[in-house]
XYZ file of C-alpha atoms in Angstrom:
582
model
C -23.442 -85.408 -104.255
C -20.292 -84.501 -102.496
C -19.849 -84.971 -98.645
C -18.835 -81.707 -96.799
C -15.649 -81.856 -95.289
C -14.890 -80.935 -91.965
C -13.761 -77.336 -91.621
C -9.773 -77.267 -91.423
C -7.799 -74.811 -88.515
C -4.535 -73.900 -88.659
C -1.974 -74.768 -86.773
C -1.664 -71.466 -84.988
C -5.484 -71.289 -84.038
C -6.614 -72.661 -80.848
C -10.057 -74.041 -81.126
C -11.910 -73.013 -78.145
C -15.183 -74.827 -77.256
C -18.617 -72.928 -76.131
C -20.213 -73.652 -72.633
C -23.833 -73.833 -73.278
C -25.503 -72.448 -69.985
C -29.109 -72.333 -69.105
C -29.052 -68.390 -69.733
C -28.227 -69.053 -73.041
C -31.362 -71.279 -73.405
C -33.644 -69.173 -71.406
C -32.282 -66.025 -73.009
C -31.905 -64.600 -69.503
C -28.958 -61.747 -68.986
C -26.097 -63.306 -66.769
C -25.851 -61.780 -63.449
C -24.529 -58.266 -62.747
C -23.480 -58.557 -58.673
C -19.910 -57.385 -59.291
C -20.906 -54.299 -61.084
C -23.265 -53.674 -58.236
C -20.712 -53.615 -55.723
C -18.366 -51.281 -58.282
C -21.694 -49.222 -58.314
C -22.085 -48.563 -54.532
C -18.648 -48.348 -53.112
C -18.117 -45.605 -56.086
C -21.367 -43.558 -54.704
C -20.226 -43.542 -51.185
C -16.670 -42.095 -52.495
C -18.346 -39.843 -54.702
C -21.205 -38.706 -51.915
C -18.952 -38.428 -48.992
C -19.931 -34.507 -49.127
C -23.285 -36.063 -47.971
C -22.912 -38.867 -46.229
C -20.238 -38.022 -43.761
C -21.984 -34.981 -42.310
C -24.922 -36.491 -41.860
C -23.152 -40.087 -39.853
C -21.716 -37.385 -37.438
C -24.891 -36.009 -36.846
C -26.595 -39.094 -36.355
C -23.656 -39.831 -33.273
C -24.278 -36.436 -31.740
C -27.763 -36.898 -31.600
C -27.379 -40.345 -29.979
C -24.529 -39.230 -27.611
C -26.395 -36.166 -26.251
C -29.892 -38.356 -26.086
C -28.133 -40.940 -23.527
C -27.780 -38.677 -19.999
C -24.500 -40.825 -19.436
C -22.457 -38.953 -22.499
C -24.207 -36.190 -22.572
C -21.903 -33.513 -21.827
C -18.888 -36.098 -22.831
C -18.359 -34.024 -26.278
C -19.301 -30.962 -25.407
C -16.901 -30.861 -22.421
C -14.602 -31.233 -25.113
C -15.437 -27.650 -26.462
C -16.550 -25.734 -23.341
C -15.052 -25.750 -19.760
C -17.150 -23.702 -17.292
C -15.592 -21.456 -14.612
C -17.175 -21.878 -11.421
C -16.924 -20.198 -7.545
C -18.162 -22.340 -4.809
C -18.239 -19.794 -1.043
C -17.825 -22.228 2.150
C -20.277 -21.095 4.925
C -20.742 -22.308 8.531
C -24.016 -24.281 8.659
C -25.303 -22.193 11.763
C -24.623 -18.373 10.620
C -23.690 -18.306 7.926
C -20.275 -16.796 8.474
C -17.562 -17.251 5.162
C -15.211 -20.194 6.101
C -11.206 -19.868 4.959
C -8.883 -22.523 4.547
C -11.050 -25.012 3.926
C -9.981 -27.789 1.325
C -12.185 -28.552 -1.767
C -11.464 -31.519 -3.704
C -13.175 -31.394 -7.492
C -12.232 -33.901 -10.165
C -9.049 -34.888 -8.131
C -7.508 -31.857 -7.565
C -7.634 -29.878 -4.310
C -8.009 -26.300 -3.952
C -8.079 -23.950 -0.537
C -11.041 -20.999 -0.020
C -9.447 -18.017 0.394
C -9.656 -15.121 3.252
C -13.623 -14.443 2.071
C -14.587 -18.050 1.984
C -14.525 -18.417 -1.511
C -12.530 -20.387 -4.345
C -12.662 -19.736 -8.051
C -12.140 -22.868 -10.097
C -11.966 -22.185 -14.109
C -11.840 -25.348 -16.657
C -14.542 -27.639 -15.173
C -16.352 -29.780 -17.389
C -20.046 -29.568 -17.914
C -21.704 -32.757 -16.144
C -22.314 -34.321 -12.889
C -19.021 -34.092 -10.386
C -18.559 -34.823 -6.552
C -17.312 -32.127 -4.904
C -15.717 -33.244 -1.293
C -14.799 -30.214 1.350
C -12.795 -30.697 4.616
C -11.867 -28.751 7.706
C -10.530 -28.883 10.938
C -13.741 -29.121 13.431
C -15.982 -29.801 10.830
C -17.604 -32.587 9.822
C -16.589 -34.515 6.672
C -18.557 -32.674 3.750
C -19.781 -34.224 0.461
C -22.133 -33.552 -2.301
C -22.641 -34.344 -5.832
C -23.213 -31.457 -8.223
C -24.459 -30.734 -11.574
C -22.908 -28.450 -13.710
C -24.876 -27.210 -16.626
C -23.623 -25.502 -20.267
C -25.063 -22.406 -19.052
C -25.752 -22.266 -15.170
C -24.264 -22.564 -12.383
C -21.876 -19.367 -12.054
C -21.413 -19.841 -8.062
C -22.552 -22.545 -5.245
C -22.854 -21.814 -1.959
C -21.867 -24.810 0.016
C -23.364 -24.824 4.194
C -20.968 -27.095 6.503
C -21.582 -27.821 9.565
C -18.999 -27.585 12.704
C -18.296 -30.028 15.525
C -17.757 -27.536 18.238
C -18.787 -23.731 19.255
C -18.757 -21.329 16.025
C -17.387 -17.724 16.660
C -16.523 -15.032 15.102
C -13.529 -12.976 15.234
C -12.952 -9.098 13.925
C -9.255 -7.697 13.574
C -8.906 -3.580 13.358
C -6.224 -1.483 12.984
C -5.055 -0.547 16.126
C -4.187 3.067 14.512
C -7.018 4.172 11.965
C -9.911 1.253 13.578
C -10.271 -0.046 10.262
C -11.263 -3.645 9.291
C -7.982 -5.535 8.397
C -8.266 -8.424 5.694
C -6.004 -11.449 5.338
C -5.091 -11.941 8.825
C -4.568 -15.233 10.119
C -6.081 -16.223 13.524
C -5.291 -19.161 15.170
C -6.367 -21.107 18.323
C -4.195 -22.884 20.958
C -6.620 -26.130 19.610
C -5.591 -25.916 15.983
C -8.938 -23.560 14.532
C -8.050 -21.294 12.002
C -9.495 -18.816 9.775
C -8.367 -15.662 7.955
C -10.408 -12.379 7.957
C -12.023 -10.990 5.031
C -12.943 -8.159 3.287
C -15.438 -7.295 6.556
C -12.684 -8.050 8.849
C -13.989 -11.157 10.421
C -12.904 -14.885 10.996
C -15.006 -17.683 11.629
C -13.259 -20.611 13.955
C -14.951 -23.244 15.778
C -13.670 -23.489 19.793
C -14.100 -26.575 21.939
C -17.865 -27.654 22.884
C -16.735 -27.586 26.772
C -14.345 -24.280 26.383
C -15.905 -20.483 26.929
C -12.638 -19.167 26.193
C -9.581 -20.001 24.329
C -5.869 -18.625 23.565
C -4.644 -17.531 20.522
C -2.791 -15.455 18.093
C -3.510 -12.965 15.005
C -0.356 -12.726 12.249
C 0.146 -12.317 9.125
C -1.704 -10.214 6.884
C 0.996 -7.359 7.472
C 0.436 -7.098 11.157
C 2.739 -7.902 14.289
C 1.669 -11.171 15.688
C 0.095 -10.734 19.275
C -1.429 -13.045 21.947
C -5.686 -12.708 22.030
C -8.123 -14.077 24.427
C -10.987 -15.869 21.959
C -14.455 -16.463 23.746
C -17.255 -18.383 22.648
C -19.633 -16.426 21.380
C -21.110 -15.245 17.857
C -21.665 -11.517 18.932
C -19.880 -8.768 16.544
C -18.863 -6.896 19.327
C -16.824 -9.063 21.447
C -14.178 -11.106 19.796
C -12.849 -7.516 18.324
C -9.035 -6.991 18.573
C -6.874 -4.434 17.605
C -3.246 -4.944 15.712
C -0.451 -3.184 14.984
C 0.422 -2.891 11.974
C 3.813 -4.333 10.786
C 6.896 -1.849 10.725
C 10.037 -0.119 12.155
C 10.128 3.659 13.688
C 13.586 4.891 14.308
C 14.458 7.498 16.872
C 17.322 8.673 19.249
C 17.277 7.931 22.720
C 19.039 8.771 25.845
C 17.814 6.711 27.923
C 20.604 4.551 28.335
C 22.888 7.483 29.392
C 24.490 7.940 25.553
C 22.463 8.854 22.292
C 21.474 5.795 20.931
C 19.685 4.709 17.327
C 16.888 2.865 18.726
C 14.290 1.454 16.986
C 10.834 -0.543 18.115
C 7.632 -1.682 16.434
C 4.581 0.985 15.181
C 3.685 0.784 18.966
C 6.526 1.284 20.811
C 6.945 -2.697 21.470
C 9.976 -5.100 20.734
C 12.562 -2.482 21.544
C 16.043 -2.632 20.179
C 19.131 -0.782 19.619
C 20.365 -0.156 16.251
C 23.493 1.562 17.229
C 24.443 2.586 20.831
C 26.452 5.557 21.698
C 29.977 6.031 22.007
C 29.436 8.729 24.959
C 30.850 11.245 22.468
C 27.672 12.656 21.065
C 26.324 15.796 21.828
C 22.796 17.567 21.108
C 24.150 20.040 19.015
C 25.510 17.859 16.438
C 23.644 14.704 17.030
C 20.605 14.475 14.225
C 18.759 11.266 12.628
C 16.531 11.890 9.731
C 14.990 8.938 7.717
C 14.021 9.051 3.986
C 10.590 9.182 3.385
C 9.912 5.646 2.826
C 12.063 4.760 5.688
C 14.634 2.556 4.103
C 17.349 5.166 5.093
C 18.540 6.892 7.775
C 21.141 9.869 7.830
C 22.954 10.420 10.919
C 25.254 12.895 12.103
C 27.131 12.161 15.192
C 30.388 12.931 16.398
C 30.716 9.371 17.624
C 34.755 9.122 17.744
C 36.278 12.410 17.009
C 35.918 16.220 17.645
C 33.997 16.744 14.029
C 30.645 15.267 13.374
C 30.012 12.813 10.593
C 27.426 11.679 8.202
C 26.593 8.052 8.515
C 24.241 6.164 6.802
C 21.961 3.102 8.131
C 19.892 0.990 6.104
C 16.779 -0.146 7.872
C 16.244 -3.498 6.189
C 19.709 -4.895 7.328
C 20.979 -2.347 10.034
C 24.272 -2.037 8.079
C 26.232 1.681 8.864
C 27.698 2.705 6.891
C 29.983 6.254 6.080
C 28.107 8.926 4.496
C 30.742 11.437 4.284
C 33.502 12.842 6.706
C 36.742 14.823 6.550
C 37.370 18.485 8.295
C 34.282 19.810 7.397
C 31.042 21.298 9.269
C 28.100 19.360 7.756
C 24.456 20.978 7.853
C 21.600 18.803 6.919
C 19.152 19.589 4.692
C 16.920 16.944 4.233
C 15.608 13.496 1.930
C 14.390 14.223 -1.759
C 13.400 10.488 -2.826
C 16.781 7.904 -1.942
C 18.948 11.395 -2.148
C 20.354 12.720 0.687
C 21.131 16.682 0.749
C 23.245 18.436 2.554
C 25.804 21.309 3.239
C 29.403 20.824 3.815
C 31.427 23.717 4.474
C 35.319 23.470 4.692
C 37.316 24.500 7.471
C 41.111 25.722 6.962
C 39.550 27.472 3.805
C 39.013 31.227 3.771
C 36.298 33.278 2.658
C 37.937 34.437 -0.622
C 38.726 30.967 -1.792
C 37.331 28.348 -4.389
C 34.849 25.575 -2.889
C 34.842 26.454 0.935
C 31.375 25.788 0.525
C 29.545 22.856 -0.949
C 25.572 22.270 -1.312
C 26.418 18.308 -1.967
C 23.508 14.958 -2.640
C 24.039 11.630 -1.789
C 22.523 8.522 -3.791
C 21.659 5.685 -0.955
C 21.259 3.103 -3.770
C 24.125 3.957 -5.389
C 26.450 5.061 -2.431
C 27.398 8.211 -4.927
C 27.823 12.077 -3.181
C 27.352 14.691 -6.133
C 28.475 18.023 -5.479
C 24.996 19.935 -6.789
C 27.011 23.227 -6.154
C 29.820 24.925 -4.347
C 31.280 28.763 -3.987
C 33.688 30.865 -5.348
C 35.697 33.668 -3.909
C 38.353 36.353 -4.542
C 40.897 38.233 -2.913
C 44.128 38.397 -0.937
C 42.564 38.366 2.584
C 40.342 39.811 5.252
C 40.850 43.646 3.916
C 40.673 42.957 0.471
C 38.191 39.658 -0.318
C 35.224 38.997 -1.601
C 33.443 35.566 -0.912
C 30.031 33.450 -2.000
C 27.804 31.712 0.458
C 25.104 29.308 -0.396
C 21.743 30.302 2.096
C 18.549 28.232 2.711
C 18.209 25.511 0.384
C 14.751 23.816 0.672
C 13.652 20.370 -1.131
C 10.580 20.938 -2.937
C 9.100 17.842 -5.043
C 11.998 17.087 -6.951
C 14.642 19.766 -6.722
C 16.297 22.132 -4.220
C 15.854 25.475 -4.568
C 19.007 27.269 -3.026
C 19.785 30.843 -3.075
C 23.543 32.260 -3.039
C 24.953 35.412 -2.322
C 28.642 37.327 -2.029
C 30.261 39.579 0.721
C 32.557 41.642 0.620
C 34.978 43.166 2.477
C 34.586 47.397 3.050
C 37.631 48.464 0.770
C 36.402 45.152 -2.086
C 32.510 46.044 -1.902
C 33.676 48.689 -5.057
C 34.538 45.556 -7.040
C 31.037 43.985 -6.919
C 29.400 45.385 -10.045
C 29.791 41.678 -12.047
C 28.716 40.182 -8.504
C 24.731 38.701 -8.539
C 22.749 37.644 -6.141
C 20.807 34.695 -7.248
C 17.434 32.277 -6.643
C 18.938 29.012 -8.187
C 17.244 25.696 -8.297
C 18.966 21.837 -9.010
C 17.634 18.259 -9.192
C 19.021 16.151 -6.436
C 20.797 14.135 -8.705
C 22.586 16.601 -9.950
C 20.529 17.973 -12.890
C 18.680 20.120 -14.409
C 20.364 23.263 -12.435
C 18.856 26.250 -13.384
C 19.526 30.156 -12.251
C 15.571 31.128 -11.352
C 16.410 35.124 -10.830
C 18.896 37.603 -10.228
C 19.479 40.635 -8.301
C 22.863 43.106 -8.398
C 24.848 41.942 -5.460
C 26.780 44.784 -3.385
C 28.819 45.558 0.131
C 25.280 46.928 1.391
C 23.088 43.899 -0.951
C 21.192 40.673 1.174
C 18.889 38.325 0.309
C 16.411 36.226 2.999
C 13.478 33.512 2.375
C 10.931 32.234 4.085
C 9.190 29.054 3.267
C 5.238 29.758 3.085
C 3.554 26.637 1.300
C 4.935 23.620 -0.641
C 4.884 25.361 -3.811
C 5.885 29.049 -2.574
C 8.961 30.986 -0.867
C 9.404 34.464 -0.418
C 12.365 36.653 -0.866
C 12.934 39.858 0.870
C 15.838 41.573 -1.446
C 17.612 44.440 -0.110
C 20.069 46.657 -2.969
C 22.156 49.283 -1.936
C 20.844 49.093 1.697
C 18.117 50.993 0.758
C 16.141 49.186 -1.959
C 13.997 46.733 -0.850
C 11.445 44.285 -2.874
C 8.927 41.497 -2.398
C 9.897 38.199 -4.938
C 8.080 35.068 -4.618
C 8.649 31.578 -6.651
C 5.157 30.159 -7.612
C 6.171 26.753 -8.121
C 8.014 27.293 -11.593
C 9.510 31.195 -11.590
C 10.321 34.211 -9.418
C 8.234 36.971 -10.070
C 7.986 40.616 -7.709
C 5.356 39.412 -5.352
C 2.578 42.444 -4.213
C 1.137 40.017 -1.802
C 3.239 40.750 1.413
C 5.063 43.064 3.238
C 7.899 43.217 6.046
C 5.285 42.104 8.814
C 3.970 38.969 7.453
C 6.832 37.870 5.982
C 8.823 37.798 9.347
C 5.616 36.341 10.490
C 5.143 32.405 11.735
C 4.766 30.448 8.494
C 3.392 26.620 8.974
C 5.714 23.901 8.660
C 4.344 21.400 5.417
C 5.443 17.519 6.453
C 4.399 16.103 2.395
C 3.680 12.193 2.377
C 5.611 9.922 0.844
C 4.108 10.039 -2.300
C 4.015 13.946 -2.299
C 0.091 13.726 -3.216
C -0.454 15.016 0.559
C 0.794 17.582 3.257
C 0.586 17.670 7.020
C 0.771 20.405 9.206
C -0.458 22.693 12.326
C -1.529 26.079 12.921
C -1.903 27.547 16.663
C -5.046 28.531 18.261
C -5.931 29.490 21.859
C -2.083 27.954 23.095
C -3.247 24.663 21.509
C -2.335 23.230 17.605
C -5.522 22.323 15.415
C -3.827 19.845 12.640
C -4.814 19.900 8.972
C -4.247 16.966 6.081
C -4.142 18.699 2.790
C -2.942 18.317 -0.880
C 0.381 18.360 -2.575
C 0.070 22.748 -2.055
C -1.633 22.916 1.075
C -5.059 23.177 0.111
C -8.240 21.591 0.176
C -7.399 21.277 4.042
C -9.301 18.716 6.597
C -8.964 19.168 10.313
C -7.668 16.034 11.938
C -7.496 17.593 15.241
C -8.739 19.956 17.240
C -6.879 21.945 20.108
C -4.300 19.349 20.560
C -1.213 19.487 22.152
C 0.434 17.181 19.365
C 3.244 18.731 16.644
C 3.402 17.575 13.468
C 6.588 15.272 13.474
C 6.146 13.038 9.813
C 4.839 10.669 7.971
C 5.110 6.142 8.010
C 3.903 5.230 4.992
C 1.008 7.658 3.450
C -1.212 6.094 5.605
C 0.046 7.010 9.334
C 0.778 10.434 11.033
C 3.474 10.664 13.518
C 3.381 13.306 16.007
C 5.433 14.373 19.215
C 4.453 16.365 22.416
C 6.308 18.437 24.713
C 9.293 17.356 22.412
C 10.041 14.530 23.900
C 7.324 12.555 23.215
C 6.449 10.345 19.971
C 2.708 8.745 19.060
C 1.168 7.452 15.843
C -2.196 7.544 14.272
C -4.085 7.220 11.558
C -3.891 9.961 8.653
C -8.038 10.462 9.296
C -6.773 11.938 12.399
C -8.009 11.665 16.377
C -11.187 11.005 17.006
C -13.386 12.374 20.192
C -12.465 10.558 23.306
C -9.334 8.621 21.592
C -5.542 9.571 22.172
C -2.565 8.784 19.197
C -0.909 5.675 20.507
C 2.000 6.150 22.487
C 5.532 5.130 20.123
C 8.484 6.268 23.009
C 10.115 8.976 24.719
C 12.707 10.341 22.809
C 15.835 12.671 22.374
C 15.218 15.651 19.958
C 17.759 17.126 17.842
C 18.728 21.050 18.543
C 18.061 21.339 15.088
C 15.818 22.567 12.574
C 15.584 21.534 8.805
C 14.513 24.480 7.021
C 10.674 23.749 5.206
C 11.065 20.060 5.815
C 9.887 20.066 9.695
C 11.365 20.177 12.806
C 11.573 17.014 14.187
């Protein structure tokens, strides 16, 4: 029998010899630890959804279980907005300008003692509060997700607490925000009740000090230890400037002094030219202009203007006119100028004219016309009367005539115009046939009415009153009232109220009313005050025996009180037609 030959490779094969392992004998499957790891890694990538959610969870519930981090992820999310109110330990009185320090920043309680902090973090803070004469305050605080809205924090002083109340020295109301001070250093600021709480010396009854700010005029006060409402009350003066003319100095001077006649100073002294007659001052409504005639340097008066907040003067207008003042509408300036050297039957001899104080611009709102050759044979316009009311001037205008021209009046009119005081918005309210024997008059009866009394032909005469918008025939009145005494309407500043008087028994009783004069209130009874204007919408000035100025409040005098004295003081020998005499 043959022997078997080995089995033969080729040269290209590469014989490749088998391991035996004990797996092989055992029949046991060799191990799978690298697909395992394949197997997990690839669930957590393809579980994330799952996993992830639940991890964050897990830290939440850790971080909100430990009190340390509690609030550390929340705060994260949600800041709370807090108000802490500083009291004094031993009444309880509200404590300004004391310093709070919170998470290192500082903050200052305001005029009622309190401060408003918004984006504190929910947790456990130290708040630290300091004060001049009072002792060093600390306190740790907790500050829940949904608690805590205000803190009322009780510090306790190292001297004698008192109280301090500030009125106004006009209307005897509280005053908030103003700063009082001690010759020591205490301070505190009043609030909304009017009071201050400082702290004075242990061995002092009685200090000095001094009330400012807040919009008053600072004065000198006498403080006394003692925690009584009634006796630490003082009374300031509102801050401000009332302008007037004087003569006390032997020339007619622009003087002006503080709400209660102190700190007296002249704005403009007298040349020694000025004379009653054409010497007048009238301020603006809110008081930031003044318009003055004087004749201060030459025979002919002339319109100046002063600004209150920097005393400039400057020229208003001048040349050889005669200038009649009307009165303020807002920052405009009205007034008449008529030309001399011009005769009645020429162009523009009369102007009703505006002047802009802002803008330092006159506008001519209207001026006259005439006709003729001369004083036989002419015919001339003249403007009569204007009054401001709200925002225009209502004006009427008229013609004359010489005897032999009156027959050349039949395209003449008689007329009830009205313009802004700017310039616009002119407007011819009513018309009548003017005529050699033709006249209009006007009286002003209310803020929103003025009668006419129209005579035609001499003979003709009607009853026309404009109603706050036209001229209709009015039915209302008749020769008797309307020469009658009318009252003269002062409006406020911002034209929501009017002031004026009516006589009774020899004495004035003075009424506060709306924007027309009704709805009155009695703010005093049997006086002897005139109504002389307005400072501010909140003060009434009034004069007596015309020489005489005082201020009070708009709610008027009360029994047993007297306005406060402002000055003596030169009146004008003029009168501003429905705008007051003054």
């Amino acid at each position: 029998m043959a022997k078997a030959r080995p089995k033969q490779h080729s040269k290209d094969e590469v014989f490749v010899q088998q391991e035996v392992t004990p797996a092989d004998i055992f029949d046991v499957p060799p191990p799978v630890a690298k697909k395992a790891s394949k197997n997990f890694f690839g669930w957590i990538a393809a579980s994330k959804r799952r996993w992830i959610p639940a991890v964050i969870l897990f830290i939440l519930i850790v971080i909100t279980a430990l009190p340390p981090s509690r609030y550390l992820l929340p705060g994260i999310f949600i800041k709370k907005k807090l108000s802490f109110i500083i009291q004094d330990a031993s009444n309880q009185a509200r404590i300004s300008d004391a310093t709070i320090e919170l998470d290192d920043q500082l903050f200052t309680s305001d005029q009622n003692g309190v401060v408003s902090i918004d984006g504190i973090i929910p947790g456990e803070t130290s708040v630290t509060i300091n004060k001049l004469f009072y002792k060093p305050f600390e306190q740790k605080i907790f500050v829940s997700l949904f608690k805590n809205k205000q803190i009322i924090f009780n510090i306790s002083s190292t001297g004698r607490p008192t109280k301090v109340t500030v009125k106004n020295r006009f209307s005897g109301h509280v005053l908030a925000g103003v700063t009082v001070n001690t010759e020591q250093g205490s301070q505190g600021k009043t609030g909304n009740d009017g009071t201050a709480q400082l702290v004075l010396p242990s061995d002092r009854s009685e200090v000095k000090g001094t009330i400012s700010g807040g919009g008053v005029v600072t004065a000198d006060v006498t403080i006394r230890a003692v925690q009584d409402d009634s006796t630490n009350v003082y009374k300031a003066t509102p801050a401000g400037r009332i302008y007037f003319l004087s003569k006390a100095s032997g020339t007619i001077d622009v003087v002006k002094t503080n709400l209660d006649g102190t700190d007296r100073q002249t704005v403009l002294a007298g040349t020694g030219r000025e004379d009653d007659a054409n010497t007048v001052l009238l301020a603006s409504k809110d008081w930031k202009y003044l318009a003055f005639k004087s004749r201060r340097d030459s025979t002919l008066a002339k319109l100046y203007l002063i600004e209150t907040s920097t005393g400039k003067v400057s020229m208003l207008d001048e040349g050889d006119e005669n200038f009649s003042v009307v009165g303020w509408s807002a920052s405009n300036f009205v007034y008449i100028a008529d030309k001399n050297g011009l005769e009645q039957w020429q162009n523009k001899r009369q102007a009703l004219k505006s002047y802009n104080a802002a803008s330092k611009q006159v506008t001519t709102l209207d001026e006259t016309h005439g006709e003729g050759t001369g004083y036989n044979d002419y015919a001339g316009e003249a403007i009569l009367t204007p009054y401001i009311l709200k925002n225009s001037v209502l004006y009427t205008k008229t013609w004359y005539a010489s005897y032999y021209y009156g027959t050349h009046m039949a395209d003449k009119k008689m007329v009830v115009a009205s313009v802004r005081a700017d310039g616009s918005g002119e407007t011819t309210l009513h018309e009548w046939q003017a005529g050699y024997n033709a006249s209009i008059d006007s009286a002003f009866s209310s803020p929103v009415n003025i009668y006419y009394y129209v005579v035609l032909d001499g003979v003709q005469t009607s009853f026309w009153q404009y109603d706050g918008s036209k001229v209709t025939q009015a039915s209302n009145i008749d020769l008797y009232a309307f020469h009658g005494t009318f009252p003269t309407y002062l409006d406020s500043p911002n034209g929501n109220s009017t002031l004026w008087s009516e006589p009774r028994d020899g004495k004035n009783v003075l009424f506060i009313g709306d924007d027309a004069g009704k709805n009155s209130k009695q703010i005093a009874d049997l006086s002897e005050y005139d109504p002389y204007g307005w400072y501010t919408d909140d003060y009434i000035l009034v004069s007596k025996d015309g020489s005489e100025l005082y201020i009070m409040g708009r709610d008027g005098i009360k029994p047993g009180d007297v306005p406060t004295k402002i000055a003596n003081y030169n009146k004008p020998n003029t009168h501003f037609n429905g705008y007051g005499g003054l």
